[in-house]
mmCIF file of C-alpha atoms in Angstrom:
data_model
loop_
_atom_site.group_PDB
_atom_site.id
_atom_site.type_symbol
_atom_site.label_atom_id
_atom_site.label_comp_id
_atom_site.label_asym_id
_atom_site.label_seq_id
_atom_site.Cartn_x
_atom_site.Cartn_y
_atom_site.Cartn_z
ATOM 1 C CA UNK A 1336 94.149 119.012 116.040
ATOM 2 C CA UNK A 1337 90.620 119.507 117.401
ATOM 3 C CA UNK A 1338 91.754 118.675 120.939
ATOM 4 C CA UNK A 1339 94.693 121.046 120.501
ATOM 5 C CA UNK A 1340 92.411 123.938 119.509
ATOM 6 C CA UNK A 1341 89.975 123.155 122.358
ATOM 7 C CA UNK A 1342 92.857 123.432 124.817
ATOM 8 C CA UNK A 1343 93.747 126.839 123.402
ATOM 9 C CA UNK A 1344 90.161 128.090 123.812
ATOM 10 C CA UNK A 1345 89.976 126.717 127.354
ATOM 11 C CA UNK A 1346 93.152 128.504 128.399
ATOM 12 C CA UNK A 1347 92.002 131.771 126.817
ATOM 13 C CA UNK A 1348 88.642 131.552 128.618
ATOM 14 C CA UNK A 1349 90.329 130.917 131.963
ATOM 15 C CA UNK A 1350 92.546 133.955 131.537
ATOM 16 C CA UNK A 1351 89.529 136.165 130.732
ATOM 17 C CA UNK A 1352 87.650 134.951 133.840
ATOM 18 C CA UNK A 1353 90.698 135.564 136.046
ATOM 19 C CA UNK A 1354 90.998 139.102 134.677
ATOM 20 C CA UNK A 1355 87.321 139.888 135.331
ATOM 21 C CA UNK A 1356 87.516 138.562 138.897
ATOM 22 C CA UNK A 1357 90.581 140.687 139.543
ATOM 23 C CA UNK A 1358 88.736 143.835 138.439
ATOM 24 C CA UNK A 1359 85.549 142.936 140.339
ATOM 25 C CA UNK A 1360 87.328 142.202 143.607
ATOM 26 C CA UNK A 1361 89.594 145.208 143.319
ATOM 27 C CA UNK A 1362 92.750 143.103 143.542
ATOM 28 C CA UNK A 1363 95.892 143.804 141.604
ATOM 29 C CA UNK A 1364 96.246 142.165 138.205
ATOM 30 C CA UNK A 1365 97.851 138.739 138.233
ATOM 31 C CA UNK A 1366 101.288 138.339 136.641
ATOM 32 C CA UNK A 1367 101.205 137.713 132.909
ATOM 33 C CA UNK A 1368 100.743 134.052 132.059
ATOM 34 C CA UNK A 1369 103.643 132.207 130.509
ATOM 35 C CA UNK A 1370 103.495 131.801 126.763
ATOM 36 C CA UNK A 1371 101.470 128.753 125.791
ATOM 37 C CA UNK A 1372 103.587 125.825 124.578
ATOM 38 C CA UNK A 1373 101.658 123.616 122.136
ATOM 39 C CA UNK A 1374 104.277 120.840 122.130
ATOM 40 C CA UNK A 1375 102.830 118.674 124.974
ATOM 41 C CA UNK A 1376 99.457 118.661 123.227
ATOM 42 C CA UNK A 1377 101.085 117.782 119.910
ATOM 43 C CA UNK A 1378 102.900 114.860 121.511
ATOM 44 C CA UNK A 1379 99.493 113.599 122.591
ATOM 45 C CA UNK A 1380 97.725 114.271 119.279
ATOM 46 C CA UNK A 1381 100.422 113.176 116.818
ATOM 47 C CA UNK A 1382 102.369 110.564 118.810
ATOM 48 C CA UNK A 1383 99.650 109.228 121.119
ATOM 49 C CA UNK A 1384 101.570 110.542 124.149
ATOM 50 C CA UNK A 1385 104.474 108.166 123.630
ATOM 51 C CA UNK A 1386 107.604 109.008 125.653
ATOM 52 C CA UNK A 1387 110.054 111.391 123.983
ATOM 53 C CA UNK A 1388 113.783 110.803 124.482
ATOM 54 C CA UNK A 1389 116.582 113.299 123.961
ATOM 55 C CA UNK A 1390 117.500 112.939 120.306
ATOM 56 C CA UNK A 1391 120.481 115.277 119.971
ATOM 57 C CA UNK A 1392 122.745 112.274 119.313
ATOM 58 C CA UNK A 1393 120.190 110.639 117.020
ATOM 59 C CA UNK A 1394 118.671 113.259 114.717
ATOM 60 C CA UNK A 1395 119.736 116.750 113.648
ATOM 61 C CA UNK A 1396 117.511 119.510 112.301
ATOM 62 C CA UNK A 1397 118.874 122.554 110.494
ATOM 63 C CA UNK A 1398 116.857 125.645 109.550
ATOM 64 C CA UNK A 1399 117.669 129.350 109.315
ATOM 65 C CA UNK A 1400 117.053 131.229 112.567
ATOM 66 C CA UNK A 1401 115.251 133.945 110.598
ATOM 67 C CA UNK A 1402 113.604 132.944 107.321
ATOM 68 C CA UNK A 1403 114.128 135.078 104.221
ATOM 69 C CA UNK A 1404 110.818 133.856 102.771
ATOM 70 C CA UNK A 1405 108.324 132.236 105.147
ATOM 71 C CA UNK A 1406 106.708 130.309 102.266
ATOM 72 C CA UNK A 1407 109.918 128.464 101.295
ATOM 73 C CA UNK A 1408 111.986 127.872 104.412
ATOM 74 C CA UNK A 1409 114.733 125.272 103.902
ATOM 75 C CA UNK A 1410 114.973 122.419 106.380
ATOM 76 C CA UNK A 1411 117.501 119.582 106.558
ATOM 77 C CA UNK A 1412 117.054 116.447 108.643
ATOM 78 C CA UNK A 1413 120.257 114.501 109.274
ATOM 79 C CA UNK A 1414 120.741 111.169 111.044
ATOM 80 C CA UNK A 1415 123.447 111.145 113.732
ATOM 81 C CA UNK A 1416 123.630 107.523 114.833
ATOM 82 C CA UNK A 1417 127.187 106.273 115.173
ATOM 83 C CA UNK A 1418 128.329 103.647 112.619
ATOM 84 C CA UNK A 1419 128.534 101.010 115.328
ATOM 85 C CA UNK A 1420 124.963 101.520 116.538
ATOM 86 C CA UNK A 1421 122.886 98.450 115.751
ATOM 87 C CA UNK A 1422 119.676 100.502 115.642
ATOM 88 C CA UNK A 1423 118.429 102.333 112.568
ATOM 89 C CA UNK A 1424 116.006 105.176 112.012
ATOM 90 C CA UNK A 1425 112.793 103.883 110.484
ATOM 91 C CA UNK A 1426 110.849 107.176 110.260
ATOM 92 C CA UNK A 1427 111.261 110.920 110.836
ATOM 93 C CA UNK A 1428 108.324 113.214 111.596
ATOM 94 C CA UNK A 1429 108.677 116.968 111.066
ATOM 95 C CA UNK A 1430 106.436 119.117 113.296
ATOM 96 C CA UNK A 1431 106.114 122.906 112.968
ATOM 97 C CA UNK A 1432 104.484 123.646 116.305
ATOM 98 C CA UNK A 1433 102.679 126.916 115.552
ATOM 99 C CA UNK A 1434 101.468 126.081 112.045
ATOM 100 C CA UNK A 1435 97.709 125.588 111.528
ATOM 101 C CA UNK A 1436 98.410 121.919 110.715
ATOM 102 C CA UNK A 1437 101.578 121.271 112.744
ATOM 103 C CA UNK A 1438 102.543 117.888 111.253
ATOM 104 C CA UNK A 1439 104.407 118.972 108.138
ATOM 105 C CA UNK A 1440 105.610 115.578 106.927
ATOM 106 C CA UNK A 1441 106.448 112.047 107.972
ATOM 107 C CA UNK A 1442 109.284 110.348 106.127
ATOM 108 C CA UNK A 1443 109.489 106.552 106.224
ATOM 109 C CA UNK A 1444 112.965 105.287 105.325
ATOM 110 C CA UNK A 1445 113.586 102.173 103.236
ATOM 111 C CA UNK A 1446 115.147 99.404 105.351
ATOM 112 C CA UNK A 1447 118.089 98.905 102.985
ATOM 113 C CA UNK A 1448 118.443 102.398 101.484
ATOM 114 C CA UNK A 1449 120.519 103.887 104.338
ATOM 115 C CA UNK A 1450 118.992 107.350 103.927
ATOM 116 C CA UNK A 1451 121.039 109.665 106.154
ATOM 117 C CA UNK A 1452 119.884 113.129 105.063
ATOM 118 C CA UNK A 1453 116.635 114.681 103.785
ATOM 119 C CA UNK A 1454 116.166 118.313 102.764
ATOM 120 C CA UNK A 1455 112.984 120.071 101.677
ATOM 121 C CA UNK A 1456 111.225 123.443 101.872
ATOM 122 C CA UNK A 1457 108.360 124.295 104.199
ATOM 123 C CA UNK A 1458 105.911 127.048 105.067
ATOM 124 C CA UNK A 1459 106.256 128.622 108.518
ATOM 125 C CA UNK A 1460 103.285 130.644 109.742
ATOM 126 C CA UNK A 1461 104.546 132.078 113.066
ATOM 127 C CA UNK A 1462 107.632 132.337 115.216
ATOM 128 C CA UNK A 1463 107.860 128.728 116.330
ATOM 129 C CA UNK A 1464 109.741 125.724 117.577
ATOM 130 C CA UNK A 1465 110.216 123.058 114.934
ATOM 131 C CA UNK A 1466 110.648 119.466 116.097
ATOM 132 C CA UNK A 1467 112.184 116.475 114.346
ATOM 133 C CA UNK A 1468 111.109 113.163 115.879
ATOM 134 C CA UNK A 1469 112.973 110.027 114.861
ATOM 135 C CA UNK A 1470 111.482 106.590 115.399
ATOM 136 C CA UNK A 1471 114.136 103.922 115.768
ATOM 137 C CA UNK A 1472 114.077 100.208 115.157
ATOM 138 C CA UNK A 1473 113.966 99.740 118.942
ATOM 139 C CA UNK A 1474 110.487 101.284 118.881
ATOM 140 C CA UNK A 1475 111.484 104.427 120.806
ATOM 141 C CA UNK A 1476 111.059 108.083 119.794
ATOM 142 C CA UNK A 1477 113.902 110.601 119.899
ATOM 143 C CA UNK A 1478 113.373 114.356 119.534
ATOM 144 C CA UNK A 1479 115.469 117.360 118.519
ATOM 145 C CA UNK A 1480 114.260 120.900 117.922
ATOM 146 C CA UNK A 1481 115.189 124.322 116.592
ATOM 147 C CA UNK A 1482 113.553 127.756 116.604
ATOM 148 C CA UNK A 1483 112.569 129.723 113.499
ATOM 149 C CA UNK A 1484 111.486 133.337 113.168
ATOM 150 C CA UNK A 1485 109.018 133.616 110.275
ATOM 151 C CA UNK A 1486 105.392 134.590 109.755
ATOM 152 C CA UNK A 1487 102.645 134.297 107.170
ATOM 153 C CA UNK A 1488 104.102 131.402 105.199
ATOM 154 C CA UNK A 1489 100.890 129.372 105.080
ATOM 155 C CA UNK A 1490 98.806 132.270 103.725
ATOM 156 C CA UNK A 1491 101.394 133.717 101.320
ATOM 157 C CA UNK A 1492 100.102 133.935 97.706
ATOM 158 C CA UNK A 1493 101.220 131.242 95.299
ATOM 159 C CA UNK A 1494 104.271 132.033 93.223
ATOM 160 C CA UNK A 1495 102.590 130.861 90.015
ATOM 161 C CA UNK A 1496 99.199 131.716 88.545
ATOM 162 C CA UNK A 1497 96.519 129.040 88.224
ATOM 163 C CA UNK A 1498 97.075 128.414 84.506
ATOM 164 C CA UNK A 1499 100.817 127.980 84.909
ATOM 165 C CA UNK A 1500 100.391 125.741 87.951
ATOM 166 C CA UNK A 1501 97.858 123.520 86.150
ATOM 167 C CA UNK A 1502 100.105 123.200 83.093
ATOM 168 C CA UNK A 1503 102.854 121.762 85.313
ATOM 169 C CA UNK A 1504 100.641 119.641 87.558
ATOM 170 C CA UNK A 1505 102.334 116.336 88.373
ATOM 171 C CA UNK A 1506 105.423 116.914 86.247
ATOM 172 C CA UNK A 1507 108.385 115.204 87.911
ATOM 173 C CA UNK A 1508 112.105 115.756 87.585
ATOM 174 C CA UNK A 1509 114.835 113.623 89.092
ATOM 175 C CA UNK A 1510 118.485 114.491 89.463
ATOM 176 C CA UNK A 1511 121.280 112.361 90.829
ATOM 177 C CA UNK A 1512 124.555 113.833 91.968
ATOM 178 C CA UNK A 1513 126.857 110.823 91.787
ATOM 179 C CA UNK A 1514 130.471 111.494 90.926
ATOM 180 C CA UNK A 1515 131.662 109.966 87.637
ATOM 181 C CA UNK A 1516 134.130 107.650 89.376
ATOM 182 C CA UNK A 1517 131.503 106.129 91.629
ATOM 183 C CA UNK A 1518 130.495 102.563 90.913
ATOM 184 C CA UNK A 1519 126.909 101.429 90.429
ATOM 185 C CA UNK A 1520 126.470 99.542 93.707
ATOM 186 C CA UNK A 1521 126.970 99.982 97.486
ATOM 187 C CA UNK A 1522 127.760 103.644 96.930
ATOM 188 C CA UNK A 1523 126.257 106.627 98.700
ATOM 189 C CA UNK A 1524 124.434 108.870 96.263
ATOM 190 C CA UNK A 1525 122.725 112.232 96.586
ATOM 191 C CA UNK A 1526 119.538 112.788 94.618
ATOM 192 C CA UNK A 1527 116.669 115.216 94.249
ATOM 193 C CA UNK A 1528 113.065 114.836 93.156
ATOM 194 C CA UNK A 1529 110.877 117.794 92.191
ATOM 195 C CA UNK A 1530 107.117 117.700 91.573
ATOM 196 C CA UNK A 1531 105.121 120.436 89.877
ATOM 197 C CA UNK A 1532 102.175 121.108 92.179
ATOM 198 C CA UNK A 1533 100.667 124.243 93.777
ATOM 199 C CA UNK A 1534 100.392 122.524 97.175
ATOM 200 C CA UNK A 1535 97.695 124.996 98.180
ATOM 201 C CA UNK A 1536 97.421 125.317 101.955
ATOM 202 C CA UNK A 1537 93.740 126.296 102.135
ATOM 203 C CA UNK A 1538 94.730 129.587 103.795
ATOM 204 C CA UNK A 1539 95.724 131.464 100.632
ATOM 205 C CA UNK A 1540 93.367 133.988 99.087
ATOM 206 C CA UNK A 1541 92.635 134.339 95.388
ATOM 207 C CA UNK A 1542 93.731 137.897 94.617
ATOM 208 C CA UNK A 1543 90.941 138.295 92.012
ATOM 209 C CA UNK A 1544 87.908 136.732 93.706
ATOM 210 C CA UNK A 1545 89.064 137.440 97.279
ATOM 211 C CA UNK A 1546 87.973 133.897 98.164
ATOM 212 C CA UNK A 1547 90.116 131.306 99.889
ATOM 213 C CA UNK A 1548 91.685 128.728 97.582
ATOM 214 C CA UNK A 1549 90.779 125.183 98.709
ATOM 215 C CA UNK A 1550 93.569 123.030 100.141
ATOM 216 C CA UNK A 1551 95.139 120.939 97.378
ATOM 217 C CA UNK A 1552 98.485 119.282 97.992
ATOM 218 C CA UNK A 1553 100.682 116.216 97.581
ATOM 219 C CA UNK A 1554 99.878 113.955 100.506
ATOM 220 C CA UNK A 1555 101.800 110.825 99.497
ATOM 221 C CA UNK A 1556 105.124 110.236 97.772
ATOM 222 C CA UNK A 1557 107.030 106.982 97.339
ATOM 223 C CA UNK A 1558 110.440 106.335 95.805
ATOM 224 C CA UNK A 1559 112.056 103.016 94.861
ATOM 225 C CA UNK A 1560 115.341 101.892 93.337
ATOM 226 C CA UNK A 1561 114.279 98.869 91.352
ATOM 227 C CA UNK A 1562 111.748 97.189 93.648
ATOM 228 C CA UNK A 1563 113.439 98.299 96.869
ATOM 229 C CA UNK A 1564 111.888 101.262 98.734
ATOM 230 C CA UNK A 1565 114.105 104.293 99.295
ATOM 231 C CA UNK A 1566 111.734 106.596 101.166
ATOM 232 C CA UNK A 1567 108.084 107.518 101.453
ATOM 233 C CA UNK A 1568 106.565 110.816 102.533
ATOM 234 C CA UNK A 1569 103.184 111.596 104.061
ATOM 235 C CA UNK A 1570 102.828 115.339 103.420
ATOM 236 C CA UNK A 1571 100.616 118.153 104.634
ATOM 237 C CA UNK A 1572 99.889 121.807 103.891
ATOM 238 C CA UNK A 1573 103.234 122.955 105.289
ATOM 239 C CA UNK A 1574 105.246 121.547 102.370
ATOM 240 C CA UNK A 1575 105.985 124.405 99.978
ATOM 241 C CA UNK A 1576 104.689 124.888 96.455
ATOM 242 C CA UNK A 1577 106.352 122.547 93.915
ATOM 243 C CA UNK A 1578 107.614 119.997 96.470
ATOM 244 C CA UNK A 1579 111.361 119.528 96.282
ATOM 245 C CA UNK A 1580 113.093 116.768 98.250
ATOM 246 C CA UNK A 1581 116.825 116.164 98.267
ATOM 247 C CA UNK A 1582 118.196 113.045 99.989
ATOM 248 C CA UNK A 1583 121.119 110.672 100.292
ATOM 249 C CA UNK A 1584 120.864 106.914 99.868
ATOM 250 C CA UNK A 1585 123.007 103.875 99.127
ATOM 251 C CA UNK A 1586 122.695 102.484 95.627
ATOM 252 C CA UNK A 1587 121.775 98.819 95.350
ATOM 253 C CA UNK A 1588 122.817 98.646 91.698
ATOM 254 C CA UNK A 1589 119.285 98.976 90.332
ATOM 255 C CA UNK A 1590 119.002 100.463 86.848
ATOM 256 C CA UNK A 1591 115.814 102.434 87.511
ATOM 257 C CA UNK A 1592 114.474 104.903 90.036
ATOM 258 C CA UNK A 1593 110.679 104.985 90.300
ATOM 259 C CA UNK A 1594 108.398 107.567 91.884
ATOM 260 C CA UNK A 1595 104.688 107.696 92.612
ATOM 261 C CA UNK A 1596 102.894 110.694 94.102
ATOM 262 C CA UNK A 1597 99.263 111.237 95.039
ATOM 263 C CA UNK A 1598 97.430 114.440 95.889
ATOM 264 C CA UNK A 1599 94.348 115.281 97.911
ATOM 265 C CA UNK A 1600 92.150 115.352 94.792
ATOM 266 C CA UNK A 1601 93.039 111.735 93.995
ATOM 267 C CA UNK A 1602 95.460 112.381 91.129
ATOM 268 C CA UNK A 1603 98.246 109.802 90.776
ATOM 269 C CA UNK A 1604 101.552 110.814 89.207
ATOM 270 C CA UNK A 1605 104.152 108.209 88.227
ATOM 271 C CA UNK A 1606 107.534 108.341 86.554
ATOM 272 C CA UNK A 1607 110.640 106.225 86.082
ATOM 273 C CA UNK A 1608 114.219 107.194 85.277
ATOM 274 C CA UNK A 1609 117.299 105.225 84.272
ATOM 275 C CA UNK A 1610 120.017 105.580 86.857
ATOM 276 C CA UNK A 1611 122.766 106.125 84.298
ATOM 277 C CA UNK A 1612 120.670 108.839 82.615
ATOM 278 C CA UNK A 1613 118.409 110.215 85.382
ATOM 279 C CA UNK A 1614 117.130 113.203 83.406
ATOM 280 C CA UNK A 1615 117.163 116.839 84.441
#
């Protein structure tokens, strides 16, 4: 991120110098510079400049073109590998290019869970490209992108007051959307986990004190069915208040779903649910 910001300052300085020279020498103003694209710098900073392959047949990303609420913009990541493809997606990284901290989340997929879809809600701070980068078992990266019109999501005031947010801190709910006729094993399920947490971005202002609220968010989440990992998330400030993740997976017949979340203040939240009575 530091290198990314240094590049921005360098470009801005160069443009100012060019403008001053134009005035001093009496030459006509140069054509307007093309809009700065942060993506090449993000590839270097986040992915260590690894090659990016066209991922339109590998990973899909769905978001509204214009967000109704920039603080809770829905996003769905969907795998698109054909059934006969011997490769599998091992991780998906979500990057919101123009956000103050562009890496929104990295999802690591359990090797046997067959997670094919993940949905969550994110903050979007400016009109921006949003990239989904899938890492495959062949070690290569594949990228797809979309464009979202939104602004101010990272600095939008929290929806809940401090007392209410603290009273719900770390509370977890799990829902599973299996149909009654589905068997317990080798069956695709859809589930949702919700965590009570303010997920403060560090850019929001306390409306009473007029001071910035320190960043405070869920930065790790892990889910298992029995002892088998389903997915893990490394989160950042772009994940919305009260993180909410909906996903598909293949049941292995385990009787319990377990979750563990950690936040940036070191709190650890754990819960377990019976599959046949997941709780709501």
